């Protein structure tokens, strides 16, 4: 709108005495520029008693010419013409409606509202004016007024599909999904080929969890518009949620064929391909999305997920960092960045990222749980327990948080509370393998054989990777099953109802065969009570660092009376081929003998400083030689290396043990024949000796 030109025209009308026309121009100008002082002054100068309109009746040609100006994009000229026409024909509602449309076209929605309201004052049942007023209120964010206006529109014209549709959009945005669905359905009833209504109905039904109905809506869209990439994409999303992965992939691919730059389809295709196990293809589509839009945070995040899961931690960190740089409030990316940094050995930085995720979303249960895991691993178990409790408060059916709480409580010596947490995890997730194994272990230690049988007989499922399953779940399951069978067929080695003094065996899994057996030492009979510290290496006790394993052993010692007999069974894990002594030697090429002697010395030093002050009778267990079954799985070179390491460690342990005045339990000698002649009589599985072998060694091979 040219202000100077309008002022000039208005003044010209004034000079000619055409005050109605002048007033119309000034009024129109002030609707657009309400602070224009010159227009205000000139308007006041006009006579108060304006001569009544003597213009002939409004013609359709005049209306059509204004509409033509609007459709030609000449909105300013249309408004100038309407300023005159609305003065000359102040009772013609259509003029004010057209004026409102022109103002709306210029995003002047307040002025549009005034024009529509003027039209409705003239003609209260003017459907289009009610509808246009609703749209203007909506654009101004005045949704309550918009809803009222749409309802008035529909009261006058119940079969107005666009009004039903727009009202549905407002309800949808307000989260009133049932009301939105009803509106979309009415829109479709009166306009069956209304693709936007079918599409939005599909979205609302999906959000309501009515996935099958949502599929039908999108299929209807595609009947009307077979090459609509958005409908193909949305249908792909619903099919993905229905676990129809192959069908989802097909629809994403069709959407991309029509629109190769559809980055959301590219990203979601990557997600579906990843879930189908096609990792390289998934990576390609994430990378394609990033080529189109390098600052696409979600694609960086999803690419990070694959890289993290495939062990490419450095690259995963890079993509998660890109994601949070692009989208600073991306809580999920901060959480996954924390997990990756934790796996990379950077716990402090991981903790900071978990805290960032929680700062953005305080109700993010997974971030609270992951923070707890890292805090527990960095020996901050009290704070870790608080994090687990928060995760459970937010998500009571969070099995992993209950399980992790159990781990932290166990490490603090709160074993009963830990068992309760494992049981709670199992109630939520009955096949939770890790919880089942822990409960199986404690059932065996508590001599609760019926419960042990029930746990071991349950189908087990683990969400962890195959390596975790092979290292923890399957070995313990095999050992416990073998021990349970052994117990049933060798009752003579186990305690009766007669109360016996206790001998304590503390160790990792090698303490389990001894549990609840009976042994005679120097004419005195004891019942063995085993105390397990899962995964504890000799190295964990030998080093100078505070750690959870030392905390556990010290907590256990607080439950054992002074002057009790204690056997320590640590060291076998240190001798395995893929960890401990051998792995460290392969990484550093250190002096193997010196390394073994140093480990043995520092371990016995820790035992001396921790246990001797309480005047306990201490027995240090050696390590059994490789079982015949284990040897069959290894190369000759590995068998020889393993035997050499075990013999050197046993020799050093014996020397250091005797020097400190402790007793040494020689499991090497008692397993020597089996290792040489490939007999399995001494072993209950590939790694552990039988209960009878352990108590026989304890009775005869202790010196």
XYZ file of C-alpha atoms in Angstrom:
703
model
C 0.000 0.000 0.000
C 1.467 3.363 -1.145
C 0.692 5.768 1.737
C 1.530 8.978 -0.122
C -0.579 7.999 -3.108
C -3.602 7.249 -0.915
C -3.230 10.544 0.967
C -3.034 12.421 -2.338
C -6.169 10.698 -3.671
C -8.059 11.337 -0.421
C -7.191 15.050 -0.502
C -8.336 15.235 -4.133
C -11.710 13.736 -3.150
C -11.963 16.273 -0.318
C -11.401 19.214 -2.684
C -14.188 17.871 -4.932
C -16.497 17.502 -1.930
C -16.410 13.709 -2.248
C -16.159 13.302 1.499
C -17.444 9.714 1.617
C -14.671 8.608 -0.730
C -12.069 10.601 1.217
C -13.252 9.127 4.526
C -13.118 5.616 3.066
C -9.497 6.071 1.966
C -8.381 7.561 5.308
C -10.172 4.791 7.218
C -8.594 2.104 5.044
C -5.162 3.656 5.515
C -5.538 3.786 9.309
C -6.537 0.149 9.472
C -3.144 -0.677 8.018
C -1.139 2.165 9.578
C -3.014 3.125 12.768
C -0.302 5.593 13.844
C -0.369 7.696 10.663
C -0.921 11.185 12.116
C -1.639 12.928 8.800
C -4.500 10.556 8.031
C -5.931 11.098 11.525
C -5.771 14.899 11.133
C -7.321 14.929 7.667
C -10.058 12.532 8.771
C -11.047 14.884 11.605
C -11.291 17.810 9.155
C -14.031 16.078 7.187
C -17.606 17.291 7.815
C -19.427 15.279 10.462
C -22.643 15.147 8.484
C -21.642 13.257 5.394
C -23.935 13.439 2.444
C -25.805 10.114 2.061
C -24.663 7.771 -0.675
C -26.298 8.460 -3.966
C -24.271 5.869 -5.886
C -26.352 3.342 -7.865
C -26.710 -0.238 -6.551
C -23.572 -2.389 -6.336
C -23.142 -4.525 -9.421
C -21.704 -8.022 -9.745
C -19.137 -6.547 -12.127
C -17.802 -4.334 -9.318
C -17.539 -7.311 -6.977
C -15.874 -9.458 -9.638
C -13.355 -6.721 -10.438
C -12.244 -6.532 -6.799
C -11.979 -10.313 -6.598
C -9.962 -10.290 -9.826
C -7.526 -7.763 -8.336
C -7.077 -10.055 -5.302
C -6.489 -13.144 -7.417
C -4.023 -11.195 -9.568
C -1.975 -10.471 -6.460
C -2.914 -6.763 -6.524
C -4.077 -6.730 -2.920
C -3.232 -3.052 -2.357
C -5.413 -1.955 -5.274
C -8.181 -4.265 -4.128
C -8.114 -2.714 -0.639
C -8.151 0.802 -2.083
C -11.195 -0.060 -4.178
C -12.888 -1.762 -1.231
C -12.297 1.294 0.950
C -14.554 3.242 -1.385
C -17.064 0.471 -1.974
C -17.602 -0.228 1.736
C -18.413 3.458 2.275
C -20.732 3.596 -0.680
C -22.333 0.234 0.169
C -22.021 -0.089 3.977
C -24.700 -2.783 4.186
C -23.179 -5.212 1.682
C -21.581 -7.994 3.779
C -19.634 -9.582 0.944
C -17.484 -6.444 0.555
C -16.315 -6.640 4.168
C -15.664 -10.369 3.795
C -13.516 -9.738 0.701
C -11.755 -6.922 2.561
C -10.986 -9.339 5.403
C -9.569 -11.860 2.938
C -7.291 -9.155 1.486
C -6.043 -8.159 4.945
C -5.441 -11.812 5.806
C -3.450 -12.186 2.588
C -1.177 -9.430 3.898
C -0.908 -11.179 7.303
C -2.874 -8.298 8.901
C -5.094 -10.636 10.863
C -6.363 -8.074 13.395
C -7.683 -5.925 10.540
C -9.106 -9.047 8.906
C -10.998 -9.908 12.114
C -12.553 -6.418 12.160
C -13.692 -6.756 8.544
C -15.189 -10.235 9.076
C -16.985 -9.034 12.197
C -18.428 -6.100 10.237
C -19.670 -8.561 7.624
C -21.322 -10.647 10.351
C -22.982 -7.608 11.916
C -24.650 -7.054 8.566
C -25.371 -10.745 7.894
C -25.127 -12.931 11.059
C -25.648 -16.196 9.153
C -22.878 -15.483 6.631
C -21.124 -18.880 6.578
C -17.965 -17.837 4.733
C -17.425 -14.854 7.022
C -17.744 -17.108 10.096
C -15.289 -19.572 8.548
C -12.805 -16.845 7.552
C -13.087 -15.280 11.008
C -12.234 -18.694 12.508
C -9.127 -18.931 10.327
C -8.042 -15.406 11.323
C -8.458 -16.176 15.047
C -6.456 -19.355 14.513
C -3.657 -17.399 12.820
C -3.625 -14.969 15.756
C -3.261 -17.907 18.157
C -6.648 -17.143 19.710
C -7.702 -20.775 19.617
C -10.672 -20.603 21.973
C -12.239 -17.899 19.795
C -11.383 -19.907 16.683
C -13.130 -22.990 18.092
C -16.263 -20.980 18.927
C -16.275 -19.470 15.445
C -15.802 -22.840 13.700
C -18.696 -24.251 15.718
C -20.888 -21.315 14.656
C -19.887 -22.009 11.061
C -20.902 -25.648 11.409
C -24.161 -24.768 13.136
C -25.121 -22.780 10.038
C -23.613 -25.273 7.577
C -23.087 -28.721 9.175
C -21.730 -30.185 5.932
C -18.782 -27.759 5.670
C -15.794 -30.191 5.367
C -13.037 -27.551 5.627
C -14.494 -26.233 8.885
C -14.611 -29.763 10.324
C -11.030 -30.333 9.165
C -9.625 -27.086 10.607
C -11.411 -27.636 13.896
C -9.862 -31.108 13.961
C -6.392 -29.630 13.460
C -6.859 -27.361 16.496
C -8.068 -30.259 18.656
C -5.166 -32.393 17.413
C -2.630 -29.718 18.365
C -4.265 -29.462 21.798
C -3.863 -33.216 22.299
C -7.624 -33.802 22.148
C -7.239 -36.731 19.807
C -10.723 -38.217 20.120
C -12.309 -34.867 19.243
C -9.860 -34.398 16.374
C -10.634 -37.853 14.971
C -14.361 -37.096 15.068
C -13.811 -33.829 13.166
C -11.663 -35.493 10.497
C -14.247 -38.242 10.075
C -16.998 -35.631 9.582
C -14.846 -33.820 7.025
C -14.420 -37.079 5.095
C -18.138 -37.854 5.394
C -18.991 -34.656 3.537
C -15.967 -34.772 1.228
C -14.902 -38.418 0.669
C -11.882 -37.495 -1.474
C -10.507 -35.019 1.083
C -6.896 -36.288 1.144
C -5.693 -33.900 3.866
C -8.444 -35.125 6.172
C -7.599 -38.785 5.464
C -3.918 -38.022 6.123
C -4.522 -36.168 9.390
C -6.948 -38.849 10.493
C -4.135 -41.361 9.967
C -1.797 -39.281 12.140
C -4.354 -38.912 14.951
C -5.232 -42.608 14.903
C -1.530 -43.507 15.109
C -1.088 -41.172 18.077
C -4.093 -42.861 19.724
C -2.457 -46.252 19.215
C -5.083 -47.359 16.690
C -2.459 -48.500 14.216
C -4.573 -50.740 11.987
C -7.140 -47.971 11.510
C -4.299 -45.559 10.787
C -3.032 -47.880 8.049
C -6.456 -47.802 6.382
C -6.490 -43.995 6.406
C -3.097 -43.752 4.721
C -4.093 -46.414 2.213
C -7.102 -44.260 1.341
C -4.778 -41.280 0.797
C -2.690 -43.391 -1.570
C -5.773 -44.488 -3.492
C -6.491 -40.817 -4.106
C -2.851 -39.791 -4.594
C -0.699 -42.869 -5.372
C 2.479 -40.821 -5.672
C 2.193 -38.846 -2.436
C 5.619 -39.270 -0.756
C 4.358 -37.990 2.590
C 1.562 -40.563 2.692
C 4.031 -43.315 1.767
C 6.371 -42.111 4.515
C 3.611 -41.927 7.141
C 2.309 -45.362 6.203
C 5.873 -46.657 6.499
C 6.028 -45.257 10.047
C 2.822 -47.022 11.085
C 3.922 -50.301 9.513
C 7.227 -49.965 11.385
C 5.333 -49.522 14.666
C 3.353 -52.665 13.800
C 6.670 -54.539 13.415
C 6.062 -54.991 9.688
C 9.665 -54.078 8.949
C 9.829 -55.284 5.349
C 6.631 -53.431 4.398
C 7.874 -50.282 6.137
C 11.132 -50.457 4.172
C 9.179 -50.790 0.908
C 7.113 -47.677 1.625
C 10.134 -45.600 2.673
C 11.884 -46.643 -0.536
C 8.841 -45.668 -2.629
C 8.721 -42.270 -0.913
C 12.411 -41.719 -1.690
C 11.970 -42.781 -5.297
C 9.411 -39.991 -5.710
C 11.350 -37.480 -3.587
C 15.056 -38.418 -3.297
C 15.633 -35.455 -0.951
C 13.050 -36.591 1.603
C 15.479 -36.704 4.532
C 12.969 -37.988 7.098
C 12.218 -40.975 4.870
C 15.945 -41.486 4.366
C 16.520 -41.463 8.130
C 13.609 -43.756 8.985
C 14.602 -46.156 6.224
C 17.976 -46.341 7.951
C 16.269 -47.184 11.249
C 14.185 -49.954 9.649
C 17.203 -51.402 7.839
C 19.233 -51.410 11.059
C 16.497 -53.285 12.883
C 16.423 -55.789 10.018
C 20.167 -56.337 10.480
C 21.231 -54.544 7.283
C 23.745 -52.289 9.005
C 25.796 -51.245 5.981
C 22.646 -50.211 4.094
C 21.372 -48.347 7.149
C 24.655 -46.451 7.439
C 24.440 -45.523 3.745
C 20.969 -44.001 4.180
C 21.998 -42.037 7.270
C 24.972 -40.727 5.319
C 22.684 -39.889 2.377
C 20.463 -37.890 4.736
C 23.513 -36.004 6.012
C 24.639 -35.234 2.468
C 21.277 -33.581 1.849
C 21.204 -31.877 5.247
C 24.548 -31.886 7.111
C 22.912 -30.382 10.204
C 20.316 -33.156 10.529
C 20.727 -34.014 14.207
C 18.590 -37.179 14.132
C 20.680 -38.739 11.354
C 23.883 -38.009 13.301
C 22.268 -39.622 16.352
C 21.109 -42.742 14.518
C 24.463 -43.155 12.811
C 26.064 -42.867 16.239
C 23.845 -45.690 17.519
C 25.072 -48.121 14.848
C 28.699 -47.125 15.323
C 28.340 -47.519 19.090
C 26.770 -50.958 18.782
C 29.489 -52.130 16.371
C 32.272 -50.989 18.697
C 33.344 -47.953 16.652
C 33.252 -45.813 19.758
C 35.398 -42.896 18.610
C 33.274 -42.396 15.485
C 30.070 -42.778 17.517
C 31.221 -40.081 19.944
C 31.866 -37.756 17.002
C 28.324 -38.162 15.642
C 26.658 -37.803 19.046
C 28.674 -34.630 19.625
C 27.524 -33.329 16.235
C 23.923 -34.111 17.181
C 24.036 -32.126 20.432
C 25.911 -29.282 18.756
C 23.120 -28.965 16.181
C 20.342 -29.638 18.691
C 21.574 -28.548 22.148
C 18.495 -29.908 23.933
C 18.776 -33.405 22.465
C 18.549 -35.442 25.667
C 18.737 -38.845 23.939
C 21.973 -37.891 22.198
C 23.531 -36.753 25.495
C 22.476 -40.049 27.088
C 23.996 -42.160 24.310
C 27.111 -39.994 24.275
C 27.437 -40.771 27.972
C 27.092 -44.520 27.343
C 29.723 -44.434 24.594
C 32.171 -42.422 26.686
C 31.601 -44.836 29.550
C 32.449 -47.764 27.271
C 35.516 -45.791 26.110
C 36.848 -45.583 29.664
C 35.892 -41.938 30.253
C 33.483 -42.221 33.208
C 33.774 -38.615 34.406
C 32.854 -37.211 30.984
C 30.092 -39.807 30.720
C 28.629 -38.621 34.030
C 28.581 -35.020 32.780
C 26.656 -36.065 29.672
C 24.105 -38.059 31.650
C 23.594 -34.989 33.826
C 23.091 -32.879 30.693
C 20.411 -35.310 29.512
C 18.683 -35.140 32.900
C 18.939 -31.342 32.987
C 17.091 -31.203 29.663
C 14.596 -33.904 30.631
C 14.406 -34.491 34.411
C 11.959 -37.357 33.783
C 14.385 -39.318 31.583
C 14.449 -42.625 33.466
C 17.073 -44.242 31.216
C 19.527 -41.397 31.817
C 19.053 -41.709 35.602
C 19.707 -45.456 35.326
C 22.813 -45.017 33.174
C 24.125 -42.336 35.511
C 23.683 -44.827 38.338
C 25.687 -47.483 36.470
C 28.638 -45.153 35.934
C 28.500 -43.779 39.476
C 28.532 -47.328 40.819
C 31.492 -48.253 38.628
C 33.362 -45.200 39.964
C 32.707 -46.323 43.558
C 29.965 -43.774 44.273
C 27.418 -46.413 45.209
C 25.310 -44.263 47.541
C 24.673 -41.663 44.818
C 24.217 -44.488 42.303
C 21.485 -46.017 44.454
C 19.727 -42.637 44.536
C 19.868 -42.514 40.722
C 18.366 -46.002 40.435
C 15.582 -45.070 42.854
C 14.818 -41.986 40.756
C 14.701 -44.086 37.572
C 12.308 -46.534 39.259
C 10.162 -43.698 40.603
C 9.787 -42.361 37.063
C 9.337 -45.785 35.499
C 8.214 -48.390 38.076
C 8.310 -51.225 35.525
C 11.946 -50.491 34.582
C 13.428 -53.965 35.041
C 17.014 -52.913 34.269
C 16.949 -50.215 36.963
C 15.679 -52.727 39.555
C 18.445 -55.130 38.513
C 21.157 -52.467 38.657
C 19.884 -51.353 42.049
C 20.373 -54.949 43.143
C 23.987 -54.881 41.936
C 24.721 -51.698 43.897
C 23.015 -52.982 47.049
C 24.908 -56.280 46.805
C 28.216 -54.440 46.580
C 27.315 -52.512 49.739
C 26.625 -55.771 51.538
C 22.829 -55.325 51.565
C 22.288 -58.784 50.133
C 18.648 -59.260 51.151
C 17.710 -55.917 49.615
C 19.695 -56.838 46.506
C 17.815 -60.126 46.151
C 14.517 -58.253 46.510
C 15.575 -55.954 43.662
C 16.517 -58.905 41.437
C 13.144 -60.483 42.192
C 11.355 -57.251 41.333
C 13.220 -57.112 38.013
C 12.116 -60.685 37.360
C 8.455 -59.906 38.094
C 8.574 -57.221 35.430
C 10.640 -59.232 32.973
C 10.281 -62.974 33.726
C 12.994 -64.033 31.246
C 15.598 -61.502 32.470
C 18.723 -63.662 32.163
C 21.075 -61.628 34.356
C 18.543 -61.435 37.199
C 17.806 -65.161 36.887
C 21.511 -66.019 37.110
C 22.072 -63.838 40.184
C 19.040 -65.321 41.912
C 20.210 -68.808 40.928
C 23.632 -68.145 42.469
C 22.146 -66.985 45.777
C 19.644 -69.851 45.812
C 22.582 -72.271 45.485
C 24.519 -70.519 48.226
C 21.408 -70.549 50.475
C 20.878 -74.255 49.739
C 17.416 -73.509 48.306
C 17.461 -76.212 45.645
C 13.808 -76.043 44.634
C 14.058 -72.337 43.905
C 17.342 -72.901 42.087
C 15.668 -75.532 39.884
C 12.841 -73.126 39.094
C 15.199 -70.313 38.126
C 17.405 -72.530 35.968
C 14.342 -74.028 34.299
C 13.103 -70.611 33.179
C 13.733 -69.478 29.610
C 16.422 -66.812 29.743
C 16.736 -63.813 27.474
C 19.446 -61.163 27.556
C 19.416 -57.773 25.845
C 23.202 -57.625 26.093
C 25.538 -58.539 23.292
C 26.640 -62.085 22.555
C 29.992 -61.560 24.287
C 28.235 -60.723 27.563
C 26.065 -63.810 27.196
C 29.077 -66.048 26.550
C 31.121 -64.584 29.421
C 28.484 -64.514 32.143
C 25.102 -66.072 31.510
C 25.922 -69.359 29.775
C 28.964 -70.285 31.936
C 27.095 -69.679 35.202
C 24.005 -71.474 33.935
C 26.093 -74.521 32.989
C 28.018 -74.511 36.272
C 24.893 -74.200 38.420
C 23.038 -76.902 36.496
C 26.016 -79.232 36.921
C 26.282 -78.427 40.625
C 22.567 -79.027 41.136
C 22.811 -82.426 39.435
C 25.964 -83.226 41.435
C 24.218 -82.318 44.673
C 21.336 -84.675 43.930
C 23.666 -87.593 43.155
C 26.342 -86.976 45.825
C 24.442 -86.242 49.022
C 27.312 -87.639 51.097
C 29.408 -84.496 50.574
C 26.800 -82.111 51.967
C 25.828 -81.111 55.476
C 23.030 -82.770 57.408
C 20.695 -81.128 59.902
C 23.409 -81.360 62.536
C 24.734 -77.918 63.401
C 28.384 -77.563 62.423
C 30.960 -74.782 62.775
C 31.443 -72.768 59.609
C 34.428 -72.529 57.301
C 34.151 -69.603 54.886
C 35.180 -69.711 51.237
C 35.351 -66.268 49.621
C 35.985 -65.930 45.910
C 34.577 -65.540 42.432
C 32.793 -68.464 40.765
C 35.373 -70.943 42.152
C 33.785 -70.615 45.592
C 30.521 -72.142 44.342
C 31.497 -75.852 44.194
C 32.380 -75.752 47.885
C 29.061 -74.251 49.015
C 27.288 -76.220 51.777
C 29.697 -79.155 51.609
C 31.211 -80.731 54.708
C 34.970 -81.013 55.279
C 37.097 -82.438 58.075
C 40.292 -80.625 59.017
C 42.525 -82.057 61.712
C 39.683 -84.081 63.178
C 37.193 -81.227 63.219
C 34.217 -81.139 60.848
C 33.045 -77.911 59.237
C 30.223 -76.841 56.968
C 31.440 -74.607 54.170
C 29.645 -71.320 53.638
C 30.617 -69.681 50.362
C 30.604 -65.917 49.755
C 30.812 -64.864 46.120
C 32.269 -61.698 44.589
C 31.291 -62.080 40.953
C 34.016 -61.253 38.443
C 36.680 -60.374 41.006
C 40.252 -60.936 39.842
C 43.310 -61.251 41.997
C 44.434 -58.052 40.262
C 41.451 -56.113 41.655
C 42.663 -56.860 45.175
C 46.370 -56.470 44.404
C 46.299 -52.955 42.941
C 46.435 -49.794 45.009
C 43.097 -48.409 43.836
C 39.883 -48.363 45.814
C 37.284 -50.414 43.961
C 33.959 -52.132 44.390
C 35.544 -55.572 44.739
C 37.574 -54.513 47.774
C 34.456 -52.915 49.197
C 32.594 -56.201 48.787
C 35.265 -58.332 50.413
C 35.543 -55.910 53.315
C 31.749 -55.929 53.733
C 31.762 -59.743 53.740
C 34.534 -59.821 56.340
C 32.393 -57.690 58.639
C 29.862 -60.547 58.735
C 32.445 -63.209 59.627
C 33.498 -63.720 63.254
C 37.086 -63.287 64.380
C 39.256 -66.425 64.436
C 37.122 -68.022 61.692
C 38.753 -70.156 59.030
C 38.697 -68.471 55.613
C 39.671 -69.805 52.184
C 40.248 -67.280 49.382
C 39.708 -68.550 45.824
C 40.857 -65.806 43.463
C 43.190 -65.925 40.462
C 41.708 -68.208 37.817
C 40.192 -65.281 35.874
C 43.618 -63.592 35.890
C 45.013 -66.614 34.016
C 42.513 -66.715 31.157
C 43.819 -66.254 27.634
C 41.731 -63.207 26.756
C 42.156 -61.200 29.948
C 44.411 -60.636 32.908
C 48.081 -61.631 32.900
C 48.298 -62.932 29.330
C 46.352 -60.089 27.712
C 48.423 -57.482 29.563
C 51.621 -59.227 28.467
C 50.462 -59.258 24.838
C 49.675 -55.541 25.013
C 52.858 -54.425 26.784
C 55.408 -57.204 26.103
C 56.376 -57.008 29.781
C 58.484 -59.560 31.655
C 55.926 -62.298 32.292
C 57.639 -63.868 35.299
C 58.159 -60.523 37.014
C 54.540 -59.577 36.320
C 53.270 -62.816 37.888
C 55.501 -62.453 40.932
C 54.446 -58.829 41.411
C 50.756 -59.750 41.171
C 51.155 -62.580 43.675
C 53.154 -60.423 46.097
C 50.679 -57.522 46.045
C 47.685 -59.841 46.399
C 49.117 -61.542 49.483
C 50.079 -58.116 50.845
C 46.439 -56.999 50.556
C 45.248 -60.209 52.246
C 47.767 -59.742 55.046
C 46.779 -56.130 55.684
C 43.035 -56.791 55.457
C 42.540 -60.166 57.154
C 45.428 -60.713 59.563
C 44.490 -57.966 62.055
C 41.368 -59.967 62.912
C 43.376 -63.093 63.825
C 41.683 -65.251 61.219
C 43.030 -68.558 59.973
C 43.694 -67.916 56.298
C 44.047 -70.417 53.458
C 45.049 -69.177 50.000
C 43.749 -71.345 47.180
C 45.882 -72.008 44.141
C 44.537 -72.350 40.603
C 43.612 -75.695 39.018
C 45.343 -76.698 35.797
C 43.316 -76.536 32.554
C 40.650 -79.226 32.384
C 40.800 -81.803 29.568
C 37.618 -80.366 28.029
C 39.122 -76.915 28.062
C 42.334 -78.159 26.479
C 40.394 -79.695 23.594
C 39.046 -76.248 22.744
C 42.504 -74.659 22.626
C 45.554 -74.909 20.431
C 48.608 -76.771 21.760
C 50.438 -73.442 22.046
C 47.642 -71.903 24.125
C 47.433 -74.960 26.381
C 51.171 -74.800 27.024
C 51.048 -71.047 27.665
C 48.103 -71.410 30.030
C 49.727 -74.247 31.975
C 52.966 -72.267 32.287
C 51.159 -69.177 33.615
C 49.139 -71.187 36.137
C 52.182 -73.105 37.396
C 54.256 -69.941 37.800
C 51.438 -68.143 39.606
C 50.818 -71.130 41.906
C 54.528 -71.344 42.704
C 54.722 -67.649 43.532
C 51.507 -67.789 45.554
C 52.782 -70.726 47.584
C 56.024 -68.917 48.399
C 54.334 -65.643 49.408
C 51.599 -67.462 51.327
C 53.991 -69.567 53.385
C 56.245 -66.556 54.027
C 53.276 -64.749 55.608
C 52.384 -67.766 57.733
C 49.218 -68.640 55.809
C 48.266 -72.039 54.433
C 48.254 -72.824 50.703
C 45.563 -74.975 49.064
C 47.203 -76.849 46.195
C 44.628 -77.376 43.424
C 47.375 -77.794 40.835
C 48.603 -81.091 42.199
C 45.154 -82.602 42.645
C 44.206 -81.768 39.028
C 47.583 -82.816 37.585
C 46.475 -86.319 36.579
C 43.307 -85.095 34.903
C 45.223 -82.509 32.914
C 47.741 -85.111 31.791
C 45.462 -88.050 31.069
C 42.405 -86.190 29.829
C 40.116 -87.521 32.533
C 37.311 -85.254 33.712
C 36.875 -86.740 37.179
C 38.195 -83.631 38.956
C 36.152 -81.073 37.005
C 32.475 -80.210 37.038
C 32.804 -78.079 33.887
C 35.608 -76.608 31.760
C 36.943 -74.382 34.561
C 35.762 -75.507 37.995
C 36.668 -78.518 40.112
C 33.987 -80.765 41.564
C 32.854 -80.250 45.172
C 34.526 -83.528 46.146
C 37.808 -82.460 44.525
C 37.769 -79.152 46.398
C 37.072 -80.659 49.814
C 39.579 -83.474 49.196
C 42.233 -80.895 48.358
C 41.264 -78.869 51.406
C 41.565 -81.931 53.627
C 44.804 -83.314 52.157
C 46.573 -80.710 50.007
C 46.741 -77.787 52.392
C 50.197 -76.893 53.646
